[in-house]
Amino acid sequence: MAPAPPGSQIAPLPSNLPFRLVSKTIGQGAYASVRKAVPHNAPKPVIAIKFINKDHAFKQGRLTPKQIKMEILLHQHLGKHLNIIHCLGSGEDALWTWIAMELAEGGDLFDKIEADEGVGEDIAHFYFSQLISAVGYMHSKGVAHRDIKPENVLLSAEGDLKLSDFGLAALFKKDGQLRLCNTVCGSPPYIAPEIVSGRRSKRADVLDVGYAANICDVWSCGVVLFVLLVGNTPWDEPTMRSEEFKEYVQTGGHTSDELWQQLPSEIVSLLRGMLKIDPATRFTLDEVRTHPWFTRKNAYLSSSGRNANPVGLATQMLSQLRIDFSRPPTQSQRGFSQEEDAMDIDSDPRRSSAINLLSSTQPETPVAETPFDWERPPRLASHDGISASQPNQQPVYRTQTIASTPLMSQLPSSTQDMLSQDPSMTQFSQTPGVPLTFTQAARKFADVLPSYSMARFISPHALSFLIPLLLEALHRLGVPAPPFTEQQIEEAEMTGSVSIRVKMADGRRQGLNGHVVIEKAVYDGVGYNEVRFVKASGDPLEWRRFFKNVVLCVGDVVLRPS
């Protein structure tokens, strides 16, 4: 891996922090990274610290000190709300600005939703209700988010929604007076059309005539609801360059797109109201809240707006994560772009084919080629019977024939028992459902659906066998990946781990970046390899789709339930 450029995230972190860092990276942007921390001399509470590299942000990210200060001020101004990440404090030194925040212990919401499938109406309604609660509260404080998208929707340990990342937030109302915003910002699949179509005669990122940022938030919430329901966005971007959007406009929302055909008419009427092209006729939040579908009863939603059944909700969501090995990988327009400029997405973290967008503190693609420094899932970091401290133990199943991959039922019973408690194993079962033994001891949402990503699998094959196989799968999918020499593969086998850096354009032409990490894990004294797909930036659903496609390419080496 190439070393990070000067001034990037490997600059030494501040030494005089009023808390103790207790993790490696758990989240990352182009010049911001997130780690866990606890108070000095105490194990709790665990909080999240966002570190913004000032030199990198100002020089490469085109951010100003005023913009970072505004993010902190607006986040603090919001105060406490159930569905918004709480800002706990901030500070800086010569190299870094840091923001201390409430930790979203449940991880990413959209990492737990099946790509191209979505969730059922009840779960979609539950999370949409909480999103509207968060946005409505923000608007009551005069603040618009301006970057509502799956990446910024997190979860608490109980499975309640937490809206995050206020790097693009703006004050649209002060002292009762409304003001328009002029900055072009947001993510193309979720951005409102009036931002894209506005005239820009002076600067590419500034509109001549401003827009109402709170009304743009309503549009973005509508797109998020669509994604919750079907597992995909309705279009790449709200311009006539997108065939799907073009048909939506020309038919007055009565599109023939098969994704829309899946939706009940009551939901479609709500979506059409939120996705009105003319912002003057678009639903207000009050109109959303009084819509018949929004006011429907929901067993998951308590009277206080919280998750009324955390274990039941998590179990239902986990049962919907399923990989069908009988299907081929998708390489359609909703799969991966194979355009010549797929790698050029990195040239501007918020660039799209028709939109020049301003970057925030968590843009789409990392600029810095930082070494892999991500926190390992706690299940592997420390667990009875699983040891990451025995990296040189060779897997028992060393046969170089793919057909040799056993089923879980062929493993020792103690290993079967251990793996049956791993939630990520259920996605490879061809029978829907979650084992009762897995859920009966659960007390909260995170006991069933942990914060770490489900984008992982276990294989008994040697690391030296898996590396070429994964590289070939990436090649088949049109995903650029660095070549590996035989010597590098031998070194990886010796050390027991390797990281393959992947940078691509997703099916919506947005930057999607991360690592495919292979690490040895030991179960009952027997060595296996865990393959983790660690997203650095980009849409969580697109990353889930990428993971599924790779698994379908290498399916015969994946350890599966019987």
XYZ file of C-alpha atoms in Angstrom:
562
model
C 0.000 0.000 0.000
C 1.282 3.461 -0.846
C 2.244 5.668 2.110
C -0.098 8.495 3.016
C 0.779 11.926 1.672
C 2.174 14.596 4.004
C -0.475 16.227 6.152
C -2.876 13.309 5.872
C -4.513 11.289 8.619
C -1.288 9.688 9.851
C -0.219 13.025 11.382
C 0.074 12.479 15.176
C -3.235 12.982 16.947
C -3.467 15.572 19.755
C -1.765 14.459 22.979
C -3.741 16.612 25.429
C -7.204 15.149 24.794
C -9.666 15.247 27.720
C -10.468 11.566 27.143
C -8.721 8.300 26.307
C -8.864 6.790 22.800
C -9.808 3.103 22.918
C -10.115 2.011 19.294
C -8.640 2.194 15.864
C -10.630 3.887 13.069
C -14.383 3.109 13.049
C -15.319 5.618 10.333
C -13.521 7.725 7.732
C -13.893 10.472 5.170
C -11.400 12.258 2.956
C -9.820 14.162 5.824
C -11.842 13.078 8.848
C -11.659 9.861 10.829
C -13.647 8.599 13.816
C -12.451 6.656 16.853
C -13.963 5.568 20.147
C -12.954 7.168 23.445
C -13.766 6.949 27.166
C -13.173 9.319 30.097
C -9.759 9.115 31.757
C -9.717 6.409 34.464
C -13.204 5.129 33.563
C -14.499 2.521 31.104
C -17.753 4.373 30.340
C -19.370 6.156 28.678
C -17.937 5.189 25.294
C -18.148 8.152 22.909
C -17.097 8.864 19.304
C -14.408 11.385 18.398
C -14.293 12.831 14.893
C -10.804 14.062 13.971
C -10.585 16.565 11.114
C -7.107 17.019 9.657
C -6.984 20.810 9.175
C -4.079 21.014 6.749
C -5.552 18.308 4.530
C -9.080 19.746 4.754
C -8.035 23.300 3.929
C -5.565 22.500 1.131
C -7.114 19.466 -0.571
C -10.704 19.669 0.596
C -11.261 23.347 -0.118
C -12.797 23.757 3.322
C -12.324 26.923 5.360
C -11.866 27.226 9.126
C -15.211 29.054 9.170
C -17.007 26.034 7.673
C -15.624 23.642 10.289
C -16.523 26.112 13.035
C -20.050 26.389 11.591
C -20.465 22.593 11.641
C -19.603 22.540 15.350
C -21.780 25.560 16.215
C -24.843 24.205 14.422
C -24.391 20.717 15.870
C -24.123 22.156 19.392
C -27.095 24.450 18.709
C -29.285 21.403 18.049
C -28.960 20.131 21.617
C -30.375 16.711 22.550
C -32.917 14.722 20.548
C -33.566 10.966 20.502
C -32.895 10.676 16.769
C -29.908 13.019 16.390
C -26.288 12.280 17.325
C -25.564 14.511 20.315
C -22.538 16.835 20.162
C -20.622 16.621 23.484
C -17.797 19.096 22.875
C -14.909 20.057 20.620
C -11.333 21.250 20.584
C -8.282 21.688 18.387
C -4.525 21.883 18.180
C -2.235 23.019 15.362
C -2.995 19.942 13.195
C -6.463 18.753 14.179
C -9.953 19.833 15.056
C -11.855 17.221 17.057
C -15.554 16.848 17.802
C -16.756 14.602 20.645
C -20.118 12.974 19.923
C -22.532 10.377 21.179
C -21.515 6.941 19.864
C -24.012 5.235 17.565
C -23.582 1.792 19.126
C -25.802 0.095 16.540
C -23.659 1.083 13.555
C -25.024 1.963 10.092
C -28.747 1.411 9.475
C -28.347 0.823 5.740
C -25.565 -1.714 6.251
C -28.346 -3.876 7.697
C -30.737 -3.547 4.744
C -30.597 -5.904 1.775
C -29.603 -4.221 -1.480
C -32.327 -4.438 -4.153
C -34.739 -5.824 -1.551
C -35.279 -3.168 1.120
C -37.280 -3.819 4.272
C -40.967 -4.432 4.870
C -43.487 -1.630 5.265
C -43.479 -1.730 9.071
C -39.696 -1.358 9.388
C -39.564 1.280 6.640
C -42.378 3.184 8.363
C -40.639 2.941 11.744
C -37.324 4.374 10.514
C -38.990 6.931 8.257
C -41.038 8.165 11.244
C -37.858 8.584 13.290
C -36.099 10.343 10.394
C -38.984 12.810 10.056
C -38.863 13.356 13.823
C -35.141 14.208 13.607
C -35.510 16.500 10.585
C -38.603 18.180 12.023
C -36.709 18.944 15.231
C -33.764 20.357 13.262
C -36.084 22.579 11.245
C -37.756 23.811 14.449
C -34.286 25.028 15.483
C -33.849 26.775 12.115
C -31.273 24.248 10.849
C -31.435 22.261 7.593
C -29.247 19.157 7.215
C -28.644 19.379 3.418
C -26.961 15.952 3.212
C -29.613 13.394 4.193
C -28.534 10.021 2.771
C -27.890 6.465 4.028
C -24.275 7.164 5.029
C -25.509 9.661 7.591
C -28.190 7.453 9.158
C -26.866 5.508 12.154
C -28.416 3.458 14.975
C -28.345 3.321 18.757
C -27.785 0.063 20.650
C -31.588 -0.251 20.883
C -32.004 0.175 17.127
C -33.304 3.763 17.181
C -32.313 6.005 14.257
C -29.573 8.590 14.779
C -29.045 11.301 12.137
C -25.372 12.310 11.870
C -22.803 14.460 10.009
C -23.656 18.146 10.095
C -20.772 19.265 7.876
C -23.198 20.655 5.285
C -25.894 21.865 7.705
C -27.104 25.453 7.276
C -29.140 27.963 9.243
C -32.210 28.684 7.106
C -34.165 30.599 9.755
C -32.861 33.134 12.273
C -34.935 35.352 14.544
C -38.025 34.197 12.666
C -36.628 35.313 9.310
C -36.231 32.769 6.504
C -33.121 32.869 4.341
C -32.215 31.046 1.141
C -29.039 29.017 0.650
C -26.830 29.292 -2.432
C -24.218 26.572 -1.977
C -24.479 23.559 -4.271
C -24.047 20.548 -1.970
C -25.353 17.075 -1.267
C -25.141 13.627 -2.859
C -26.566 13.365 -6.412
C -29.043 10.478 -5.881
C -30.539 12.317 -2.869
C -30.196 15.977 -3.864
C -33.252 18.109 -4.741
C -33.608 19.125 -8.421
C -33.762 22.882 -7.732
C -30.173 22.737 -6.444
C -28.943 20.965 -9.584
C -30.875 23.010 -12.142
C -30.123 26.432 -10.636
C -28.087 28.901 -12.702
C -24.408 29.269 -11.765
C -22.901 32.187 -13.649
C -20.182 33.135 -11.155
C -18.988 29.920 -9.510
C -19.753 26.254 -10.171
C -20.672 25.657 -6.530
C -22.781 28.803 -5.948
C -26.286 29.416 -7.325
C -27.366 32.824 -8.600
C -30.786 32.337 -6.997
C -30.967 30.552 -3.652
C -33.090 27.590 -2.571
C -35.083 26.778 0.578
C -32.833 24.247 2.325
C -35.610 22.890 4.561
C -37.767 22.050 1.519
C -34.764 20.317 -0.059
C -34.482 18.157 3.080
C -38.046 16.932 2.473
C -37.014 15.743 -1.018
C -34.021 13.855 0.413
C -36.231 12.200 3.054
C -38.527 11.028 0.252
C -35.627 9.386 -1.577
C -34.482 7.719 1.677
C -38.011 6.312 2.174
C -37.902 4.905 -1.365
C -34.543 3.258 -0.615
C -35.843 1.764 2.635
C -38.700 0.156 0.728
C -36.933 -1.228 -2.369
C -33.210 -1.218 -1.571
C -32.228 1.173 -4.363
C -32.496 4.847 -5.274
C -35.080 5.970 -7.855
C -32.429 7.661 -10.044
C -28.733 8.549 -10.333
C -29.372 12.275 -10.076
C -32.387 14.574 -10.573
C -31.436 15.759 -14.055
C -32.604 14.906 -17.564
C -29.343 12.985 -18.008
C -30.935 10.262 -15.868
C -33.451 8.241 -17.888
C -35.339 7.247 -14.746
C -35.707 10.829 -13.541
C -36.590 12.013 -17.036
C -39.480 9.532 -17.217
C -40.600 10.479 -13.697
C -40.836 14.141 -14.750
C -42.483 13.454 -18.107
C -45.152 11.179 -16.583
C -45.878 13.402 -13.604
C -44.611 10.721 -11.232
C -46.548 7.893 -12.946
C -43.368 6.153 -14.056
C -43.230 2.630 -15.497
C -40.007 1.871 -13.577
C -40.360 -1.587 -12.029
C -39.100 -0.324 -8.664
C -42.100 2.005 -8.381
C -44.442 -0.808 -9.438
C -43.522 -2.741 -6.289
C -44.915 -0.037 -3.989
C -48.487 0.168 -2.599
C -50.514 3.116 -3.928
C -50.703 4.768 -0.500
C -46.914 4.965 -0.283
C -46.638 6.152 -3.883
C -48.975 9.082 -3.134
C -46.745 10.112 -0.210
C -43.590 9.797 -2.322
C -45.072 11.838 -5.168
C -45.952 14.577 -2.685
C -42.431 14.649 -1.212
C -40.804 14.388 -4.650
C -42.664 17.246 -6.341
C -40.311 18.907 -8.801
C -41.636 22.372 -7.905
C -40.553 23.106 -4.325
C -43.535 25.451 -3.900
C -45.949 22.512 -4.269
C -43.804 19.906 -2.461
C -45.197 18.459 0.765
C -44.259 20.284 3.933
C -43.277 18.216 6.952
C -46.748 18.871 8.390
C -48.309 17.396 5.250
C -45.997 14.380 5.528
C -46.963 13.880 9.178
C -50.683 13.965 8.403
C -50.523 11.620 5.397
C -52.549 8.399 5.941
C -49.542 6.133 5.460
C -47.459 8.118 7.953
C -50.207 8.009 10.621
C -50.686 4.226 10.322
C -50.202 2.182 13.496
C -46.880 0.430 13.911
C -46.115 -2.194 16.552
C -42.418 -1.263 16.489
C -43.107 2.413 17.279
C -43.790 3.310 20.920
C -45.875 6.313 21.976
C -42.642 8.129 22.822
C -41.251 7.480 19.312
C -38.757 4.833 20.453
C -38.191 1.245 19.358
C -40.925 -0.723 21.153
C -39.479 -4.140 20.255
C -35.699 -3.947 19.727
C -35.040 -7.701 19.619
C -38.025 -8.397 17.348
C -37.053 -5.633 14.938
C -33.415 -6.758 14.781
C -34.464 -10.385 14.250
C -36.773 -9.408 11.401
C -34.047 -7.300 9.743
C -31.426 -10.039 10.130
C -33.753 -12.598 8.546
C -34.066 -10.337 5.479
C -30.310 -10.285 4.840
C -29.961 -13.158 2.416
C -27.549 -14.091 -0.377
C -29.049 -16.280 -3.083
C -26.198 -18.414 -4.428
C -28.331 -19.518 -7.371
C -28.222 -15.997 -8.833
C -25.372 -14.625 -10.956
C -23.633 -11.358 -9.933
C -25.385 -8.228 -11.197
C -23.543 -6.135 -13.753
C -26.427 -4.005 -14.946
C -26.877 -0.266 -14.743
C -27.884 -0.848 -11.123
C -24.670 -2.776 -10.580
C -21.207 -1.365 -11.244
C -20.204 1.318 -13.671
C -17.509 0.256 -16.087
C -17.117 3.704 -17.592
C -13.601 4.851 -18.438
C -13.761 7.556 -15.789
C -14.768 5.240 -12.935
C -11.454 5.900 -11.213
C -11.717 9.626 -11.811
C -14.569 9.902 -9.332
C -11.830 10.627 -6.779
C -10.821 13.862 -8.537
C -13.568 15.694 -6.660
C -15.125 13.999 -3.636
C -18.609 15.269 -4.515
C -18.409 15.221 -8.306
C -21.038 13.644 -10.502
C -21.541 13.726 -14.251
C -23.749 16.802 -14.020
C -23.119 18.303 -10.613
C -20.097 20.055 -9.145
C -20.570 19.669 -5.434
C -18.876 21.178 -2.426
C -17.109 18.706 -0.171
C -17.942 18.338 3.500
C -15.935 16.872 6.347
C -17.127 13.396 5.324
C -17.083 13.378 1.523
C -17.658 10.451 -0.776
C -14.115 9.261 -1.367
C -10.949 9.359 0.710
C -8.230 11.514 -0.778
C -5.530 10.226 1.549
C -4.097 6.788 0.852
C -3.973 6.010 4.553
C -2.699 2.638 5.751
C -5.419 0.200 6.777
C -6.134 1.029 10.423
C -9.716 -0.075 11.055
C -11.017 -1.573 14.269
C -11.500 -5.303 14.113
C -14.965 -6.609 15.065
C -15.024 -7.406 18.795
C -16.100 -10.962 17.999
C -12.660 -11.573 16.507
C -10.633 -9.206 18.646
C -11.446 -11.012 21.869
C -13.685 -14.043 22.220
C -13.419 -17.367 24.011
C -12.074 -19.902 21.574
C -11.189 -17.333 18.909
C -7.728 -15.924 18.872
C -6.200 -13.342 16.606
C -2.882 -13.847 18.379
C -2.083 -17.080 16.533
C -1.610 -15.727 13.009
C 0.830 -18.362 11.799
C -1.363 -21.373 12.455
C -2.270 -22.829 9.098
C -5.871 -23.702 8.241
C -6.587 -27.415 8.471
C -8.330 -27.398 5.075
C -5.381 -26.653 2.813
C -6.635 -28.477 -0.300
C -6.440 -26.196 -3.338
C -9.660 -27.557 -4.824
C -12.709 -25.387 -4.366
C -15.014 -28.368 -3.955
C -13.375 -29.156 -0.598
C -15.169 -26.382 1.315
C -17.121 -28.140 4.082
C -20.524 -27.181 5.423
C -20.774 -26.116 9.047
C -22.305 -29.522 9.883
C -18.994 -31.166 8.930
C -17.014 -29.152 11.488
C -16.432 -30.126 15.138
C -19.608 -29.592 17.228
C -17.938 -26.962 19.433
C -16.972 -24.971 16.310
C -20.519 -25.315 15.001
C -21.871 -23.964 18.286
C -19.519 -20.991 18.136
C -20.281 -20.141 14.512
C -24.024 -20.520 15.031
C -23.825 -17.509 17.358
C -22.278 -15.385 14.588
C -25.087 -13.259 13.047
C -23.293 -12.891 9.717
C -23.535 -16.659 9.101
C -27.341 -16.504 8.759
C -27.138 -14.574 5.471
C -25.612 -17.619 3.766
C -28.389 -19.983 4.813
C -30.813 -20.812 2.043
C -33.712 -21.099 4.482
C -35.041 -17.753 5.776
C -35.133 -17.170 9.499
C -32.858 -16.719 12.484
C -32.021 -19.629 14.856
C -33.966 -19.378 18.120
C -30.812 -20.092 20.107
C -29.332 -16.945 18.638
C -32.126 -14.608 19.749
C -33.527 -16.096 22.957
C -30.778 -14.612 25.153
C -30.833 -11.220 23.385
C -31.896 -8.189 25.421
C -31.345 -5.339 22.957
C -31.162 -4.667 19.218
C -27.348 -4.803 19.095
C -27.379 -8.293 20.683
C -28.919 -9.582 17.433
C -27.610 -7.104 14.851
C -24.182 -5.869 16.014
C -22.634 -2.559 15.049
C -20.010 -4.126 12.803
C -20.803 -4.863 9.190
C -22.429 -8.073 7.963
C -20.211 -7.794 4.855
C -17.919 -10.670 5.817
C -17.503 -14.405 5.349
C -15.367 -17.228 6.730
C -13.391 -19.662 4.588
C -11.267 -22.692 5.499
C -9.024 -22.127 2.470
C -5.478 -20.797 2.656
C -4.881 -17.082 2.359
C -2.544 -17.735 -0.588
C -5.489 -19.385 -2.369
C -8.058 -16.715 -1.471
C -6.060 -13.677 -2.641
C -5.899 -14.627 -6.372
C -9.506 -15.815 -6.230
C -10.725 -12.480 -4.827
C -8.616 -10.497 -7.295
C -10.161 -12.486 -10.144
C -13.648 -11.767 -8.767
C -12.906 -8.036 -8.641
C -11.656 -8.206 -12.219
C -14.866 -9.956 -13.332
C -16.921 -7.189 -11.715
C -14.877 -4.434 -13.371
C -13.523 -3.211 -10.032
C -9.918 -1.935 -10.231
C -7.607 -3.677 -7.743
C -3.839 -3.602 -7.236
C -1.847 -6.573 -8.595
C -0.134 -8.945 -6.139
C 3.189 -10.635 -6.771
C 3.873 -14.187 -5.600
C 6.250 -12.744 -3.010
C 3.525 -10.439 -1.637
C 1.126 -13.373 -1.392
C 3.744 -15.445 0.438
C 4.371 -12.570 2.852
C 0.640 -12.248 3.483
C 0.442 -15.981 4.255
C 3.282 -15.602 6.738
C 1.824 -12.591 8.546
C -1.723 -13.939 8.468
C -3.419 -10.864 7.028
C -3.684 -8.751 3.898
C -5.691 -5.714 2.767
C -6.795 -5.200 -0.842
C -7.613 -1.529 -1.546
C -10.646 -1.013 -3.821
C -11.745 2.265 -5.416
C -14.639 2.327 -7.831
C -17.712 4.092 -9.114
C -20.907 2.470 -7.884
C -24.064 1.822 -9.886
C -25.107 5.458 -9.378
C -21.701 6.815 -10.496
C -20.722 7.828 -6.976
C -17.409 7.080 -5.291
C -17.288 3.781 -3.384
C -14.088 2.942 -1.566
C -12.700 0.617 1.034
C -10.719 -2.548 1.662
C -11.191 -6.268 1.300
C -9.340 -7.621 4.327
C -8.327 -11.251 4.826
C -7.286 -12.184 8.365
C -6.645 -15.499 10.041
C -8.948 -16.510 12.869
C -8.627 -19.566 15.082
C -11.699 -21.552 16.164
C -11.053 -24.329 18.667
C -7.398 -24.425 17.691
C -8.160 -24.720 13.980
C -7.175 -21.949 11.590
C -9.652 -20.329 9.191
C -9.641 -17.094 7.237
C -12.148 -14.289 7.688
C -12.759 -12.038 4.663
C -14.113 -8.625 5.693
C -15.344 -5.888 3.364
C -14.564 -2.612 5.144
C -16.195 0.464 3.597
C -14.188 3.668 3.921
C -16.741 5.874 2.146
C -19.746 5.669 -0.109
C -23.322 4.424 0.021
C -23.765 1.485 2.489
C -26.325 -0.225 0.229
C -23.962 -0.004 -2.750
C -21.217 -1.511 -0.573
C -23.592 -4.313 0.438
C -24.327 -4.909 -3.278
C -20.574 -5.018 -4.000
C -20.048 -7.549 -1.198
C -22.885 -9.763 -2.475
C -21.481 -9.718 -6.014
C -18.015 -10.773 -4.841
C -19.515 -13.562 -2.691
C -21.476 -14.853 -5.683
C -18.231 -14.932 -7.696
C -16.347 -16.952 -5.054
C -19.308 -18.721 -3.427
C -17.737 -22.180 -3.375
C -15.085 -21.117 -0.852
C -17.569 -19.545 1.596
C -18.297 -21.541 4.734
C -22.084 -21.917 4.917
C -24.669 -23.284 7.330
C -25.934 -26.743 6.482
